Coordinates of N, CA and C and ligand atoms in Angstrom, one line a residue:
M1 N -7.8 200.4 241.6 CA -8.8 200.4 242.7 C -10.2 200.6 242.2
K2 N -11.0 199.6 242.6 CA -12.4 199.6 242.2 C -13.3 199.9 243.3
V3 N -14.3 200.8 243.1 CA -15.2 201.2 244.1 C -16.7 200.9 243.7
T4 N -17.4 200.2 244.6 CA -18.8 199.9 244.3 C -19.6 201.1 244.6
L5 N -20.3 201.6 243.5 CA -21.0 202.9 243.6 C -22.0 203.0 244.7
R6 N -22.8 201.9 244.9 CA -23.8 202.1 245.9 C -23.3 202.1 247.3
K7 N -22.0 201.8 247.5 CA -21.4 201.9 248.8 C -20.9 203.3 249.2
V8 N -21.0 204.2 248.2 CA -20.5 205.6 248.4 C -21.7 206.4 249.0
G9 N -21.4 207.0 250.2 CA -22.5 207.7 250.8 C -22.1 209.2 250.9
K10 N -22.8 209.9 251.8 CA -22.6 211.3 252.0 C -21.3 211.6 252.7
T11 N -20.7 210.6 253.3 CA -19.4 210.9 253.9 C -18.3 210.6 252.8
P12 N -17.5 211.6 252.5 CA -16.5 211.5 251.4 C -15.6 210.3 251.6
L13 N -15.5 209.5 250.6 CA -14.6 208.3 250.6 C -13.3 208.7 249.9
D14 N -12.2 208.8 250.7 CA -10.9 209.3 250.2 C -10.2 208.1 249.4
F15 N -9.5 208.5 248.4 CA -8.7 207.6 247.7 C -7.4 208.2 247.2
E16 N -6.4 207.4 247.0 CA -5.1 207.9 246.5 C -4.5 206.7 245.7
I17 N -4.2 207.1 244.4 CA -3.7 206.1 243.5 C -2.4 206.6 242.9
K18 N -1.4 205.8 242.9 CA -0.1 206.1 242.3 C 0.1 205.3 241.0
S19 N 0.4 206.0 239.9 CA 0.7 205.2 238.7 C 1.9 205.9 238.1
N20 N 3.0 205.1 238.0 CA 4.3 205.7 237.6 C 4.6 206.9 238.4
E21 N 4.7 208.1 237.7 CA 5.0 209.3 238.4 C 3.8 210.2 238.7
I22 N 2.7 209.6 238.6 CA 1.4 210.4 238.8 C 0.7 210.0 240.1
T23 N 0.2 211.0 240.8 CA -0.6 210.7 242.0 C -2.0 211.2 241.7
F24 N -3.0 210.4 241.9 CA -4.4 210.8 241.7 C -5.0 210.6 243.1
K25 N -5.4 211.8 243.7 CA -5.8 211.8 245.1 C -7.0 212.7 245.2
G26 N -8.0 212.1 245.9 CA -9.3 212.9 246.0 C -10.3 212.1 246.8
Y27 N -11.6 212.4 246.5 CA -12.6 211.7 247.2 C -13.9 211.5 246.3
L28 N -14.7 210.5 246.7 CA -16.0 210.3 246.1 C -17.0 210.6 247.1
E29 N -18.1 211.1 246.6 CA -19.2 211.5 247.6 C -20.5 211.4 246.9
Y30 N -21.5 210.8 247.5 CA -22.8 210.7 246.9 C -23.4 212.0 246.8
H31 N -24.0 212.3 245.6 CA -24.6 213.6 245.3 C -26.1 213.5 245.4
A32 N -26.8 212.9 244.4 CA -28.2 212.7 244.4 C -28.6 211.8 243.2
G33 N -29.8 211.2 243.3 CA -30.2 210.3 242.2 C -29.2 209.2 242.1
K34 N -28.7 209.1 240.8 CA -27.7 208.1 240.5 C -26.3 208.6 240.5
L35 N -26.1 209.9 240.9 CA -24.8 210.5 240.7 C -23.9 210.5 241.9
I36 N -22.7 210.2 241.6 CA -21.6 210.2 242.6 C -20.6 211.3 242.1
L37 N -20.2 212.2 243.0 CA -19.3 213.2 242.7 C -17.9 212.7 242.9
L38 N -17.0 213.0 241.9 CA -15.6 212.7 242.1 C -14.8 214.0 242.0
K39 N -14.0 214.3 243.0 CA -13.2 215.4 243.0 C -11.8 215.0 243.4
A40 N -10.8 215.4 242.5 CA -9.4 214.9 242.8 C -8.4 215.8 242.1
D41 N -7.2 215.6 242.6 CA -6.0 216.3 242.0 C -5.2 215.3 241.3
I42 N -4.6 215.7 240.2 CA -3.7 214.8 239.5 C -2.4 215.6 239.5
N43 N -1.4 215.0 240.1 CA -0.1 215.6 240.3 C 1.0 214.7 239.8
G44 N 2.1 215.3 239.3 CA 3.2 214.5 238.9 C 3.7 214.9 237.5
S45 N 4.2 213.9 236.8 CA 4.8 214.1 235.6 C 4.4 213.0 234.6
V46 N 4.1 213.4 233.4 CA 3.6 212.4 232.3 C 4.6 212.5 231.2
D47 N 5.0 211.3 230.7 CA 5.9 211.3 229.5 C 5.1 211.5 228.2
T48 N 5.4 212.6 227.5 CA 4.7 212.9 226.3 C 5.6 213.4 225.2
Q49 N 5.1 213.7 224.1 CA 6.0 214.2 223.0 C 5.7 215.7 222.8
C50 N 6.8 216.4 222.5 CA 6.7 217.8 222.2 C 5.9 218.0 220.9
S51 N 4.9 218.9 220.9 CA 4.1 219.0 219.6 C 4.9 219.8 218.6
T52 N 6.0 220.4 219.0 CA 6.8 221.2 218.0 C 8.0 220.4 217.4
C53 N 8.8 219.8 218.3 CA 10.0 219.1 217.8 C 9.9 217.6 217.8
G54 N 8.9 217.1 218.5 CA 8.6 215.6 218.5 C 9.5 214.9 219.6
E55 N 10.3 215.6 220.3 CA 11.1 215.0 221.4 C 10.2 214.6 222.6
D56 N 10.6 213.4 223.2 CA 9.9 213.0 224.4 C 10.4 213.9 225.5
F57 N 9.5 214.2 226.4 CA 9.8 215.0 227.6 C 8.8 214.7 228.7
G58 N 9.2 215.0 229.9 CA 8.3 214.8 231.1 C 7.5 216.1 231.3
L59 N 6.2 216.0 231.1 CA 5.3 217.1 231.3 C 4.9 217.2 232.7
K60 N 5.1 218.3 233.4 CA 4.6 218.5 234.7 C 3.1 218.6 234.7
V61 N 2.4 217.9 235.6 CA 1.0 217.9 235.6 C 0.5 218.3 237.0
D62 N -0.4 219.3 237.1 CA -1.0 219.7 238.3 C -2.4 220.1 238.0
E63 N -3.3 219.1 237.9 CA -4.7 219.4 237.5 C -5.7 219.0 238.5
K64 N -6.8 219.8 238.5 CA -7.9 219.4 239.4 C -9.0 218.8 238.4
V65 N -9.5 217.7 238.9 CA -10.6 217.2 238.1 C -11.9 217.0 239.0
E66 N -13.0 217.2 238.3 CA -14.3 217.1 239.0 C -15.3 216.7 238.0
F67 N -15.9 215.5 238.3 CA -17.0 215.1 237.5 C -17.9 214.1 238.3
F68 N -19.1 213.9 237.7 CA -20.0 212.9 238.3 C -19.8 211.6 237.6
I69 N -20.0 210.5 238.4 CA -20.1 209.2 237.9 C -21.6 208.8 238.1
S70 N -22.2 208.4 237.0 CA -23.6 208.0 237.1 C -23.6 206.4 237.2
D71 N -24.4 206.0 238.1 CA -24.6 204.5 238.3 C -25.7 204.1 237.2
G72 N -25.2 203.8 236.0 CA -26.1 203.5 234.9 C -26.2 204.7 234.0
L73 N -27.1 204.5 233.0 CA -27.3 205.6 232.0 C -27.7 206.8 232.7
Y74 N -27.2 207.9 232.2 CA -27.6 209.2 232.8 C -28.5 209.9 231.8
N75 N -29.7 210.2 232.2 CA -30.6 210.9 231.2 C -31.3 212.1 231.9
G76 N -30.7 212.5 233.0 CA -31.2 213.7 233.7 C -31.0 215.0 233.0
D77 N -31.2 216.1 233.7 CA -31.0 217.4 233.2 C -29.6 217.6 232.9
D78 N -29.3 218.6 232.0 CA -27.9 219.0 231.7 C -27.4 219.7 233.0
I79 N -26.2 219.3 233.3 CA -25.5 219.9 234.5 C -24.2 220.4 234.0
D80 N -23.6 221.3 234.8 CA -22.4 222.0 234.4 C -21.1 221.1 234.4
I81 N -21.2 220.0 235.1 CA -20.1 219.1 235.3 C -20.3 217.9 234.3
D82 N -19.2 217.4 233.8 CA -19.2 216.2 233.0 C -19.8 215.0 233.8
V83 N -20.4 214.1 233.1 CA -21.0 212.9 233.7 C -20.3 211.7 233.0
V84 N -19.7 210.8 233.8 CA -19.2 209.6 233.2 C -20.1 208.5 233.7
E85 N -20.6 207.7 232.7 CA -21.5 206.6 233.0 C -20.8 205.3 233.3
S86 N -21.3 204.6 234.4 CA -20.8 203.3 234.7 C -21.9 202.3 234.5
F87 N -21.6 201.2 233.8 CA -22.7 200.3 233.5 C -22.6 199.0 234.3
N88 N -21.6 199.0 235.2 CA -21.5 197.8 236.1 C -21.5 198.2 237.5
S89 N -22.0 199.5 237.8 CA -22.1 200.0 239.2 C -20.8 200.0 239.9
I90 N -19.7 200.1 239.1 CA -18.4 200.2 239.7 C -17.6 201.4 239.2
A91 N -16.9 202.1 240.0 CA -16.0 203.1 239.5 C -14.6 202.5 239.5
D92 N -14.0 202.4 238.3 CA -12.7 201.8 238.2 C -11.7 203.0 238.2
L93 N -11.1 203.4 239.4 CA -10.4 204.6 239.5 C -9.1 204.5 238.7
D94 N -8.5 203.3 238.5 CA -7.3 203.2 237.7 C -7.6 203.6 236.2
E95 N -8.7 203.1 235.8 CA -9.1 203.3 234.4 C -9.4 204.8 234.2
L96 N -10.1 205.4 235.2 CA -10.4 206.8 235.1 C -9.1 207.7 235.0
L97 N -8.1 207.3 235.8 CA -6.9 208.0 235.8 C -6.2 207.8 234.4
I98 N -6.2 206.6 233.9 CA -5.6 206.4 232.5 C -6.3 207.3 231.5
S99 N -7.6 207.4 231.5 CA -8.3 208.2 230.5 C -8.0 209.7 230.8
E100 N -7.9 210.1 232.0 CA -7.5 211.5 232.3 C -6.1 211.9 231.8
I101 N -5.2 210.9 232.0 CA -3.8 211.1 231.5 C -3.8 211.2 229.9
E102 N -4.6 210.3 229.3 CA -4.7 210.4 227.8 C -5.2 211.7 227.4
L103 N -6.2 212.2 228.1 CA -6.8 213.5 227.8 C -5.7 214.6 227.9
I104 N -4.9 214.6 229.0 CA -3.8 215.6 229.2 C -2.8 215.5 228.0
K105 N -2.5 214.3 227.6 CA -1.5 214.1 226.6 C -2.0 214.5 225.2
S106 N -3.3 214.5 225.0 CA -3.8 214.8 223.7 C -3.8 216.3 223.5
D107 N -3.6 217.1 224.6 CA -3.4 218.6 224.4 C -2.1 218.9 223.7
Y108 N -2.0 220.2 223.3 CA -0.8 220.6 222.7 C 0.2 221.0 223.8
H109 N 1.4 220.4 223.7 CA 2.5 220.6 224.7 C 3.8 220.9 224.0
S110 N 4.6 221.9 224.6 CA 5.9 222.1 224.1 C 6.9 221.8 225.2
C111 N 8.1 221.3 224.7 CA 9.1 221.0 225.7 C 9.8 222.3 226.1
E112 N 10.7 222.3 227.0 CA 11.4 223.5 227.5 C 12.1 224.2 226.3
N113 N 12.7 223.5 225.4 CA 13.5 224.1 224.3 C 12.6 224.9 223.3
C114 N 11.4 224.4 223.2 CA 10.5 225.1 222.2 C 9.6 226.1 222.8
K115 N 9.6 226.4 224.1 CA 8.7 227.3 224.7 C 9.2 228.8 224.4
Ligands
ZN1 ZN1 10.3 220.7 221.6

């Protein structure tokens, strides 16, 4: 799902994306300047490898994500939330979900047997 950033206004724009066993559900809302706020939950299960024994297992995921999407280069003040820059004025939510999943997978995880 692709969203044109300048069409996002003060009224939250809800979205829900399903990818395999993951649901990415939340909303986009205009913040200020070039910034759009994205707030969402990532729920489901991700196939990953146990960092201890190397076995594949389904990792349960229940994460809240919150970041800004900047329409173009962001060179404003430092803010507490991460800023993701978009250079084509589009938020590609499928791509954002993929990178969030990669981030989750890159953490250290142990399967049930190794806990
Ligand atoms: Zn293990």
